[in-house]
Coordinates of C-alpha atoms in Angstrom, one line a residue:
X1 CA 7.7 0.7 -26.3
X2 CA 11.0 2.2 -25.2
X3 CA 14.2 1.5 -27.1
X4 CA 15.6 -0.3 -24.1
X5 CA 14.9 -4.0 -24.9
X6 CA 16.7 -5.8 -22.2
X7 CA 16.3 -5.1 -18.5
X8 CA 16.8 -6.4 -15.0
X9 CA 16.6 -4.2 -11.9
X10 CA 19.5 -6.1 -10.3
X11 CA 21.8 -4.1 -12.5
X12 CA 21.6 -1.4 -9.8
X13 CA 22.7 -3.9 -7.1
X14 CA 25.6 -5.0 -9.3
X15 CA 26.7 -1.4 -9.9
X16 CA 26.6 -0.7 -6.1
X17 CA 28.5 -3.9 -5.4
X18 CA 31.2 -2.8 -7.9
X19 CA 31.4 0.9 -6.8
X20 CA 30.8 0.6 -3.1
X21 CA 31.4 -3.1 -2.2
X22 CA 31.8 -2.6 1.6
X23 CA 29.0 0.0 2.1
X24 CA 26.1 -1.2 4.2
X25 CA 23.3 -2.6 2.1
X26 CA 20.9 -4.2 4.7
X27 CA 20.7 -4.3 8.5
X28 CA 18.0 -6.3 10.3
X29 CA 17.1 -5.7 13.9
X30 CA 16.2 -8.7 15.9
X31 CA 15.1 -9.2 19.5
X32 CA 17.1 -12.0 21.3
X33 CA 16.7 -12.6 25.1
X34 CA 15.3 -9.1 25.7
X35 CA 18.2 -7.5 23.8
X36 CA 18.2 -6.0 20.3
X37 CA 20.9 -7.3 18.0
X38 CA 21.6 -6.4 14.4
X39 CA 22.5 -8.6 11.4
X40 CA 24.3 -6.8 8.5
X41 CA 25.2 -7.3 4.9
X42 CA 27.2 -5.0 2.6
X43 CA 26.5 -4.6 -1.2
X44 CA 29.3 -7.1 -2.2
X45 CA 27.9 -9.7 0.2
X46 CA 24.3 -9.2 -1.0
X47 CA 25.4 -9.5 -4.6
X48 CA 27.4 -12.6 -3.9
X49 CA 24.8 -14.3 -1.8
X50 CA 22.0 -13.6 -4.3
X51 CA 24.3 -15.0 -7.1
X52 CA 24.8 -18.2 -5.0
X53 CA 21.0 -18.6 -4.5
X54 CA 20.1 -17.9 -8.1
X55 CA 22.6 -20.6 -9.2
X56 CA 21.3 -23.1 -6.7
X57 CA 17.7 -22.4 -7.7
X58 CA 18.6 -23.2 -11.4
X59 CA 20.3 -26.4 -10.4
X60 CA 17.3 -27.4 -8.3
X61 CA 15.2 -27.2 -11.5
X62 CA 13.8 -23.7 -11.5
X63 CA 14.3 -21.7 -14.7
X64 CA 13.6 -18.2 -16.1
X65 CA 9.8 -17.7 -16.5
X66 CA 8.9 -20.0 -13.6
X67 CA 6.9 -18.5 -10.8
X68 CA 7.7 -18.7 -7.1
X69 CA 5.6 -17.7 -4.1
X70 CA 7.8 -15.9 -1.6
X71 CA 6.6 -16.0 2.0
X72 CA 9.6 -15.0 4.0
X73 CA 9.7 -12.5 6.9
X74 CA 12.0 -9.4 6.4
X75 CA 15.5 -10.7 6.9
X76 CA 18.9 -11.0 5.2
X77 CA 17.5 -14.1 3.5
X78 CA 14.4 -12.2 2.2
X79 CA 16.7 -9.7 0.4
X80 CA 19.1 -12.3 -0.9
X81 CA 16.3 -14.6 -2.2
X82 CA 14.3 -11.8 -3.8
X83 CA 17.3 -10.4 -5.7
X84 CA 18.2 -14.0 -6.6
X85 CA 14.8 -14.6 -8.1
X86 CA 15.1 -11.4 -10.2
X87 CA 18.6 -12.4 -11.4
X88 CA 17.4 -15.8 -12.4
X89 CA 14.4 -14.4 -14.2
X90 CA 12.1 -16.4 -11.8
X91 CA 8.9 -14.4 -11.2
X92 CA 8.3 -13.8 -7.5
X93 CA 4.7 -13.9 -6.3
X94 CA 4.3 -11.5 -3.4
X95 CA 1.2 -11.5 -1.2
X96 CA 0.0 -9.8 2.0
X97 CA -0.3 -12.6 4.6
X98 CA -3.0 -10.4 6.3
X99 CA -5.5 -11.0 3.5
X100 CA -6.7 -14.3 5.1
X101 CA -6.3 -17.9 4.2
X102 CA -9.3 -18.0 1.8
X103 CA -8.0 -15.1 -0.3
X104 CA -4.4 -16.5 -0.2
X105 CA -5.6 -19.9 -1.6
X106 CA -7.4 -18.0 -4.4
X107 CA -4.3 -16.0 -5.2
X108 CA -2.2 -19.1 -5.6
X109 CA -4.8 -20.8 -7.7
X110 CA -4.8 -17.9 -10.1
X111 CA -1.0 -17.4 -10.1
X112 CA -0.2 -21.1 -10.6
X113 CA 3.2 -21.0 -8.9
X114 CA 5.9 -23.6 -9.7
X115 CA 7.7 -23.1 -6.4
X116 CA 7.0 -22.2 -2.8
X117 CA 9.8 -20.5 -0.8
X118 CA 8.8 -19.8 2.8
X119 CA 9.5 -20.0 6.5
X120 CA 8.3 -23.2 8.3
X121 CA 5.1 -21.5 9.4
X122 CA 4.2 -20.6 5.8
X123 CA 4.9 -24.2 4.7
X124 CA 2.7 -25.5 7.5
X125 CA -0.1 -23.3 6.3
X126 CA 0.5 -24.3 2.7
X127 CA 0.1 -28.0 3.5
X128 CA -2.8 -27.4 5.9
X129 CA -4.8 -25.2 3.4
X130 CA -3.6 -26.9 0.2
X131 CA -2.1 -23.7 -1.3
X132 CA -0.8 -24.3 -4.8
X133 CA -1.3 -28.0 -4.6
X134 CA -2.0 -28.4 -8.3
X135 CA 1.1 -26.6 -9.6
X136 CA 3.9 -26.4 -7.1
X137 CA 6.8 -28.7 -7.9
X138 CA 9.6 -27.3 -5.8
X139 CA 9.5 -26.4 -2.1
X140 CA 12.2 -24.6 -0.2
X141 CA 12.2 -23.8 3.5
X142 CA 14.0 -20.7 4.8
X143 CA 15.3 -20.4 8.4
X144 CA 14.6 -24.0 9.0
X145 CA 15.0 -27.5 7.7
X146 CA 13.0 -29.0 4.9
X147 CA 10.8 -30.8 7.4
X148 CA 7.7 -28.9 6.3
X149 CA 8.6 -28.4 2.7
X150 CA 11.1 -29.8 0.2
X151 CA 14.7 -28.7 1.0
X152 CA 16.1 -26.2 3.4
X153 CA 17.9 -23.2 2.0
X154 CA 21.2 -24.0 3.7
X155 CA 21.0 -27.6 2.4
X156 CA 20.2 -26.3 -1.1
X157 CA 23.3 -24.0 -1.2
X158 CA 25.5 -26.8 0.2
X159 CA 24.2 -29.2 -2.5
X160 CA 24.7 -26.8 -5.4
X161 CA 27.7 -24.6 -4.6
X162 CA 28.4 -22.0 -7.3
X163 CA 31.6 -22.7 -9.1
X164 CA 32.5 -19.2 -10.0
X165 CA 31.7 -15.9 -8.3
X166 CA 29.8 -14.4 -11.2
X167 CA 26.4 -15.6 -12.1
X168 CA 25.1 -14.8 -15.6
X169 CA 22.1 -12.6 -14.8
X170 CA 19.0 -13.1 -17.0
X171 CA 17.9 -10.1 -18.9
X172 CA 14.2 -9.8 -20.0
X173 CA 12.5 -7.6 -22.4
X174 CA 11.5 -4.5 -20.5
X175 CA 7.8 -5.2 -20.7
X176 CA 8.1 -8.9 -19.8
X177 CA 6.6 -10.3 -16.6
X178 CA 9.0 -9.8 -13.8
X179 CA 6.8 -10.1 -10.7
X180 CA 3.3 -10.6 -9.5
X181 CA 2.2 -8.4 -6.6
X182 CA -1.2 -9.1 -5.2
X183 CA -3.4 -6.2 -3.9
X184 CA -4.3 -6.4 -0.3
X185 CA -8.0 -7.0 -0.9
X186 CA -9.0 -4.4 1.6
X187 CA -11.4 -2.8 -1.0
X188 CA -12.4 -6.0 -2.9
X189 CA -11.0 -9.3 -4.0
X190 CA -7.2 -9.4 -4.2
X191 CA -5.9 -9.2 -7.8
X192 CA -2.4 -10.1 -9.1
X193 CA -0.8 -7.0 -10.6
X194 CA 1.7 -7.7 -13.4
X195 CA 5.0 -5.9 -12.8
X196 CA 7.7 -5.6 -15.5
X197 CA 11.3 -4.5 -15.0
X198 CA 10.3 -1.3 -16.9
X199 CA 7.9 -0.5 -14.0
X200 CA 10.5 -1.1 -11.4
X201 CA 13.0 1.1 -13.3
X202 CA 10.4 3.9 -13.5
X203 CA 9.8 3.6 -9.7
X204 CA 13.5 3.8 -9.0
X205 CA 13.8 6.8 -11.3
X206 CA 11.0 8.6 -9.3
X207 CA 12.6 7.9 -6.0
X208 CA 15.9 9.3 -7.3
X209 CA 14.5 12.4 -9.0
X210 CA 11.2 13.3 -7.2
X211 CA 12.3 12.2 -3.8
X212 CA 16.0 13.0 -4.2
X213 CA 17.2 9.7 -2.6
X214 CA 21.0 9.3 -3.0
X215 CA 23.6 6.6 -2.5
X216 CA 24.9 6.4 1.0
X217 CA 21.5 7.2 2.6
X218 CA 20.0 4.8 5.2
X219 CA 16.3 4.1 5.3
X220 CA 14.3 2.7 8.1
X221 CA 12.0 0.5 6.0
X222 CA 8.8 -0.7 7.6
X223 CA 7.3 -2.1 4.4
X224 CA 9.1 -5.1 2.7
X225 CA 8.5 -4.1 -0.9
X226 CA 9.8 -0.5 -0.4
X227 CA 12.8 -1.9 1.5
X228 CA 13.9 -3.7 -1.7
X229 CA 14.3 -0.4 -3.4
X230 CA 17.0 0.6 -0.9
X231 CA 19.8 -1.6 -2.4
X232 CA 18.7 -0.8 -5.9
X233 CA 19.2 2.9 -5.0
X234 CA 22.5 2.4 -3.3
X235 CA 20.7 3.1 0.0
X236 CA 20.9 0.9 3.0
X237 CA 17.7 -0.7 4.2
X238 CA 17.4 -0.9 8.0
X239 CA 14.6 -3.4 8.9
X240 CA 13.2 -3.0 12.4
X241 CA 11.9 -5.8 14.7
X242 CA 8.2 -5.7 13.9
X243 CA 5.5 -7.6 12.2
X244 CA 5.4 -5.9 8.7
X245 CA 1.8 -7.1 8.1
X246 CA 0.7 -5.4 11.3
X247 CA 2.7 -2.2 11.7
X248 CA 0.4 -0.8 14.4
X249 CA 1.7 -3.5 16.8
X250 CA 5.3 -2.2 16.4
X251 CA 7.3 -1.1 19.5
X252 CA 8.2 2.5 18.9
X253 CA 11.3 2.2 21.0
X254 CA 12.8 -0.4 18.7
X255 CA 12.2 1.8 15.7
X256 CA 13.7 4.9 17.5
X257 CA 16.8 2.9 18.5
X258 CA 17.3 1.6 14.9
X259 CA 17.0 5.2 13.5
X260 CA 19.5 6.5 16.0
X261 CA 22.0 3.6 15.7
X262 CA 22.2 3.9 11.9
X263 CA 21.6 7.6 11.7
X264 CA 18.8 7.0 9.2
X265 CA 18.1 9.8 6.8
X266 CA 14.9 8.3 5.4
X267 CA 11.8 6.8 7.0
X268 CA 9.1 4.9 5.1
X269 CA 6.0 4.3 7.1
X270 CA 2.2 4.2 6.7
X271 CA 0.0 6.9 8.3
X272 CA -1.0 4.6 11.2
X273 CA 2.6 4.0 12.1
X274 CA 3.3 7.8 11.7
X275 CA 0.6 8.4 14.3
X276 CA 2.0 5.8 16.7
X277 CA 5.6 7.0 16.5
X278 CA 4.5 10.6 16.8
X279 CA 2.5 9.9 20.0
X280 CA 5.4 7.9 21.5
X281 CA 8.1 10.3 20.5
X282 CA 6.3 13.3 21.9
X283 CA 5.7 11.7 25.2
X284 CA 9.4 10.9 25.6
X285 CA 10.7 14.1 24.0
X286 CA 12.5 12.3 21.3
X287 CA 14.1 14.1 18.4
X288 CA 14.9 12.3 15.2
X289 CA 17.6 14.7 14.1
X290 CA 19.1 12.5 11.4
X291 CA 16.0 12.2 9.3
X292 CA 15.9 14.5 6.3
X293 CA 12.9 12.9 4.6
X294 CA 9.8 10.9 5.7
X295 CA 7.7 9.1 3.1
X296 CA 4.1 8.1 4.0
X297 CA 2.0 5.9 1.8
X298 CA -0.8 3.3 1.9
X299 CA -3.7 5.5 3.0
X300 CA -4.5 9.2 3.4
X301 CA -2.7 10.6 6.5
X302 CA -4.7 12.6 9.1
X303 CA -3.5 16.2 9.4
X304 CA -3.3 16.0 13.3
X305 CA -1.0 13.0 13.1
X306 CA 1.3 14.9 10.6
X307 CA 1.4 17.9 12.9
X308 CA 2.3 15.6 15.9
X309 CA 5.0 13.7 14.1
X310 CA 6.6 16.8 12.6
X311 CA 7.5 17.9 16.2
X312 CA 10.1 15.0 16.2
X313 CA 11.8 16.3 13.0
X314 CA 14.2 19.1 12.4
X315 CA 12.8 22.4 11.1
X316 CA 12.3 22.2 7.4
X317 CA 12.1 18.4 7.2
X318 CA 8.9 17.3 5.5
X319 CA 6.7 14.2 5.5
X320 CA 6.1 13.4 1.9
X321 CA 2.7 12.0 1.4
X322 CA 2.5 9.7 -1.6
X323 CA -0.6 8.7 -3.5
X324 CA -0.8 5.5 -5.6
X325 CA -1.8 1.9 -5.5
X326 CA -0.2 -1.5 -6.1
X327 CA -1.1 -1.0 -9.8
X328 CA 0.6 2.4 -10.0
X329 CA 2.9 3.7 -7.3
X330 CA 3.8 6.5 -6.8
X331 CA 1.4 8.8 -8.8
X332 CA 1.6 12.0 -6.9
X333 CA 3.1 13.5 -3.8
X334 CA 2.7 16.5 -1.5
X335 CA 4.9 17.7 1.4
X336 CA 3.3 18.0 4.8
X337 CA 4.2 21.7 5.0
X338 CA 2.0 22.2 1.9
X339 CA -0.7 19.7 2.9
X340 CA -1.2 21.4 6.3
X341 CA -2.1 24.7 4.5
X342 CA -5.1 22.9 2.9
X343 CA -6.6 21.8 6.3
X344 CA -9.6 24.2 6.1
X345 CA -10.6 22.9 2.7
X346 CA -10.4 19.3 3.9
X347 CA -12.4 20.0 7.0
X348 CA -15.2 21.6 5.0
X349 CA -15.5 18.7 2.5
X350 CA -13.0 19.6 -0.2
X351 CA -11.2 16.2 -0.1
X352 CA -7.6 15.5 0.7
X353 CA -4.9 17.1 -1.5
X354 CA -2.5 14.4 -2.7
X355 CA -0.4 16.8 -4.7
X356 CA 1.1 17.1 -8.1
X357 CA 2.0 14.2 -10.5
X358 CA 5.5 12.7 -10.2
X359 CA 7.8 12.6 -13.3
X360 CA 6.5 11.2 -16.6
X361 CA 3.0 10.8 -15.1
X362 CA -0.3 12.1 -16.5
X363 CA -3.4 12.7 -14.3
X364 CA -6.9 13.0 -15.6
X365 CA -10.4 13.0 -14.2
X366 CA -13.3 11.4 -16.1
X367 CA -17.0 11.1 -15.4
X368 CA -18.0 8.4 -12.9
X369 CA -19.0 5.3 -14.7
X370 CA -19.1 1.5 -14.1
X371 CA -18.8 0.7 -17.8
X372 CA -15.5 -0.3 -19.4
X373 CA -13.8 2.3 -21.6
X374 CA -12.0 0.8 -24.6
X375 CA -10.0 3.7 -26.0
X376 CA -8.8 7.0 -24.5
X377 CA -9.9 10.4 -25.7
X378 CA -9.3 13.8 -24.3
X379 CA -13.0 14.4 -24.6
X380 CA -13.5 12.0 -21.7
X381 CA -11.9 14.5 -19.3
X382 CA -14.0 16.9 -17.2
X383 CA -13.2 20.4 -16.0
X384 CA -11.2 21.4 -12.9
X385 CA -13.0 21.1 -9.5
X386 CA -15.5 18.6 -10.9
X387 CA -15.4 15.3 -9.0
X388 CA -14.9 12.2 -11.1
X389 CA -12.9 9.1 -11.5
X390 CA -9.1 9.4 -11.3
X391 CA -7.2 8.0 -14.3
X392 CA -3.4 7.8 -14.6
X393 CA -0.7 7.1 -17.2
X394 CA 3.0 6.6 -16.8
X395 CA 5.8 4.0 -17.0
X396 CA 5.2 2.9 -13.4
X397 CA 1.6 2.0 -14.2
X398 CA 0.9 -1.7 -14.6
X399 CA -0.7 -2.7 -17.9
X400 CA -2.7 -5.7 -16.8
X401 CA -3.8 -8.0 -14.0
X402 CA -2.6 -11.6 -14.0
X403 CA -5.2 -14.1 -15.1
X404 CA -8.0 -11.5 -14.6
X405 CA -9.0 -10.5 -18.1
X406 CA -12.3 -9.0 -17.0
X407 CA -10.6 -6.8 -14.3
X408 CA -8.0 -5.7 -16.9
X409 CA -10.8 -4.7 -19.3
X410 CA -12.7 -2.8 -16.5
X411 CA -9.7 -0.8 -15.3
X412 CA -7.5 -0.2 -18.4
X413 CA -8.1 2.3 -21.2
X414 CA -6.0 1.8 -24.4
X415 CA -3.9 4.9 -25.2
X416 CA -1.1 4.3 -27.6
X417 CA 1.8 2.2 -26.3
X418 CA 0.8 2.6 -22.6
X419 CA -2.7 2.0 -21.3
X420 CA -4.2 4.4 -18.7
X421 CA -5.3 2.9 -15.4
X422 CA -8.6 3.7 -13.7
X423 CA -7.7 4.0 -10.0
X424 CA -11.1 3.2 -8.6
X425 CA -10.7 6.5 -6.6
X426 CA -12.7 9.7 -7.0
X427 CA -11.3 13.1 -7.0
X428 CA -10.7 16.3 -8.9
X429 CA -7.9 18.5 -10.2
X430 CA -7.6 22.2 -9.1
X431 CA -6.5 25.1 -11.3
X432 CA -2.8 24.3 -10.4
X433 CA -3.0 20.7 -11.5
X434 CA -3.0 19.4 -8.0
X435 CA -5.0 16.2 -7.4
X436 CA -7.6 16.0 -4.6
X437 CA -8.9 12.7 -3.3
X438 CA -12.6 12.3 -2.4
X439 CA -12.8 8.6 -1.7
X440 CA -13.2 5.2 -3.4
X441 CA -15.7 4.9 -6.2
X442 CA -17.2 1.9 -4.6
X443 CA -17.7 3.8 -1.3
X444 CA -19.8 6.7 -2.7
X445 CA -23.5 6.7 -1.7
X446 CA -26.0 7.9 -4.3
X447 CA -29.4 8.6 -2.7
X448 CA -32.7 9.5 -4.3
X449 CA -35.5 11.3 -2.4
X450 CA -38.9 12.0 -3.8
X451 CA -41.6 14.2 -2.4
X452 CA -45.0 15.1 -3.9
X453 CA -43.6 17.3 -6.6
X454 CA -39.9 16.6 -7.2
X455 CA -37.1 14.0 -7.2
X456 CA -33.8 14.8 -5.5
X457 CA -30.5 13.0 -6.1
X458 CA -27.5 13.4 -3.8
X459 CA -24.0 12.0 -4.2
X460 CA -22.0 11.6 -1.0
X461 CA -18.3 10.9 -1.1
X462 CA -16.6 9.1 1.8
X463 CA -13.5 11.3 2.4
X464 CA -15.4 14.6 1.8
X465 CA -18.2 13.7 4.2
X466 CA -16.2 12.0 6.9
X467 CA -13.6 14.7 7.3
X468 CA -16.5 17.1 8.0
X469 CA -17.9 15.0 10.8
X470 CA -14.4 14.2 12.2
X471 CA -14.1 17.9 13.2
X472 CA -16.5 17.3 16.0
X473 CA -14.5 17.1 19.3
X474 CA -16.1 13.8 20.4
X475 CA -15.5 11.9 17.1
X476 CA -12.4 9.8 16.6
X477 CA -13.4 8.8 13.1
X478 CA -16.5 8.3 11.0
X479 CA -17.5 6.1 8.1
X480 CA -20.1 6.7 5.4
X481 CA -22.1 3.7 4.3
X482 CA -25.1 3.2 2.1
X483 CA -28.0 0.9 3.1
X484 CA -31.4 0.1 1.6
X485 CA -34.2 1.6 3.7
X486 CA -37.8 1.6 2.6
X487 CA -36.6 0.5 -0.9
X488 CA -34.4 3.5 -1.2
X489 CA -30.6 4.0 -0.8
X490 CA -29.9 5.9 2.4
X491 CA -26.7 7.4 3.7
X492 CA -25.7 6.4 7.2
X493 CA -22.7 7.7 9.1
X494 CA -21.1 5.4 11.6
X495 CA -19.2 7.1 14.4
X496 CA -16.3 5.9 16.5
X497 CA -15.9 8.1 19.6
X498 CA -12.6 9.2 21.3
X499 CA -14.1 8.3 24.7
X500 CA -17.1 6.4 26.1
X501 CA -20.1 8.7 25.9
X502 CA -21.1 10.4 29.2
X503 CA -24.4 11.8 28.0
X504 CA -27.2 10.9 25.6
X505 CA -26.2 10.1 22.0
X506 CA -29.3 12.1 20.9
X507 CA -27.4 15.4 21.7
X508 CA -24.4 14.2 19.7
X509 CA -26.6 13.2 16.7
X510 CA -28.4 16.5 16.7
X511 CA -25.0 18.3 16.7
X512 CA -23.8 16.1 13.8
X513 CA -27.0 16.8 11.8
X514 CA -26.5 20.5 12.4
X515 CA -22.9 20.2 11.0
X516 CA -24.2 18.1 8.1
X517 CA -26.7 20.8 7.1
X518 CA -24.0 23.5 6.9
X519 CA -22.1 21.8 4.1
X520 CA -23.0 20.8 0.5
X521 CA -21.1 17.5 0.8
X522 CA -23.2 16.3 3.8
X523 CA -26.5 18.1 3.5
X524 CA -29.4 15.7 3.8
X525 CA -27.5 13.1 6.0
X526 CA -29.8 12.3 8.9
X527 CA -28.8 8.8 10.2
X528 CA -25.9 8.3 12.7
X529 CA -24.9 5.3 14.6
X530 CA -22.2 4.8 17.3
X531 CA -19.9 1.8 16.7
X532 CA -17.5 0.5 19.3
X533 CA -14.6 -0.1 16.9
X534 CA -14.6 -0.2 13.1
X535 CA -13.5 -3.3 11.3
X536 CA -10.1 -2.2 9.8
X537 CA -7.4 -3.6 7.6
X538 CA -4.6 -4.8 9.7
X539 CA -1.8 -3.3 7.6
X540 CA -2.8 0.3 7.4
X541 CA -5.4 0.6 10.2
X542 CA -6.9 3.3 8.0
X543 CA -9.0 1.4 5.5
X544 CA -12.4 0.7 6.9
X545 CA -14.2 -2.5 5.9
X546 CA -17.3 -0.6 4.9
X547 CA -19.1 -3.6 3.5
X548 CA -19.1 -5.2 7.0
X549 CA -20.0 -1.9 8.6
X550 CA -23.0 -1.5 6.2
X551 CA -24.4 -4.9 7.1
X552 CA -24.2 -3.9 10.8
X553 CA -25.7 -0.5 10.1
X554 CA -28.6 -1.9 8.3
X555 CA -29.4 -4.3 11.2
X556 CA -29.1 -1.4 13.7
X557 CA -31.4 0.8 11.7
X558 CA -34.0 -2.0 11.4
X559 CA -33.9 -2.4 15.2
X560 CA -34.7 1.3 15.6
X561 CA -37.6 1.1 13.2
X562 CA -39.0 -2.0 14.9
X563 CA -39.0 -0.5 18.4

């Protein structure tokens, strides 16, 4: 454990409010009567407002160590409340509303929240679906009255006005529970990830040192969690008018206007949004001249979309592609100028390069296994270029899941004071120490084929296989799934086309089989199906729900066999 025993990430906000009190901290774009307006708050105002809310929460009965669900849309209140919770030592529970009501109910059952802070719509859902009914004692409604839940935020602040302008911020041990962030559940059941202030501090350090973010910058933040790092870095967070849980529905014109109005130097966006902005910007001939850095995370970016978006940027400005997960973010990064040089490797099944490790982070590859690993040993590692399971260690890596002991045992490997985390992703390291992603461990397809004399085993990896088939000019994207066929696991590739087919699919399938036989990563794949539109996660529009697709594929293959 580090020597630093007391921590609270709000110290960065206090520093900024002291040194640059009138500098812009947050701006929120809102559409009102077909016109875009902007609400703003400087560092001094954000510091003061969060102090007022922290004090009122304490008077209302919430104390350090209590847990509070936060379901508030990105707004000035969202920033003020989140920093207030951290200042008061109250543990925010952050969830992705897009995970569905059933998963949300399970998340709240596991997290056992003491309070629910949300907009009226969230309180309506809480009451309708019984979220947190067993444990929630305090309800606070934001941007509305307390009609649907407890007391309104405005009424709370009026009832408990702070007597002095300085709130005594709670300081926690640096490894103590500071927040619970739930995974999206796009590749399994959502799990609560335990965050400490030490983790947050490590992430802030990476953003300062590896990404070179400095005070005075302005960031167009399209993801609420990342937007919180802005004020902690002395950088203004500009929040556009969009549904943060469904970035692909964003209006590009709104984002372009916000970038230009505030002369944003940084943009954080997922690959799907990068693609949408690139297409829209190129059609209108837009140049985002103030951007000096673009950060993309959440899913592997497609190389064509990076090329397209790069046309909007000044020469020499990179899109920094970050790799990580809720449990460990960021882990590695690679600039688009370097990534585009690897296109030929990716298109022939070599996986996607996600770059070198960020500061104080160790990457390792171990043999693929479903079994828990209790203790770390260097003997577990495998040689460069051999595909295995990605394991990471660093101060930004969560040490456990909340109320999920079995998941913690399955994914953590004890290694001194900091456990290593098994990412659940497969990949390899090259001779330069760069990490290459080959797909999720759960998405690999292991097939066994027997003839009269021999048994053949093949391992197919989702990213390696799919990027090969995606090179076909008719293919928009592909998805590898495994199904049971004649009591054997069989690889099937589902295809989504760019346009409606104008000729027989038999010709396309023969072409895809020819492509498959040319590459080691796809040789032996014989089954292809055309799907009208893959089931996708709503946030990233890049993570395919393969479990649903596999069920569909099995039924389609059975139909073919029964004809």
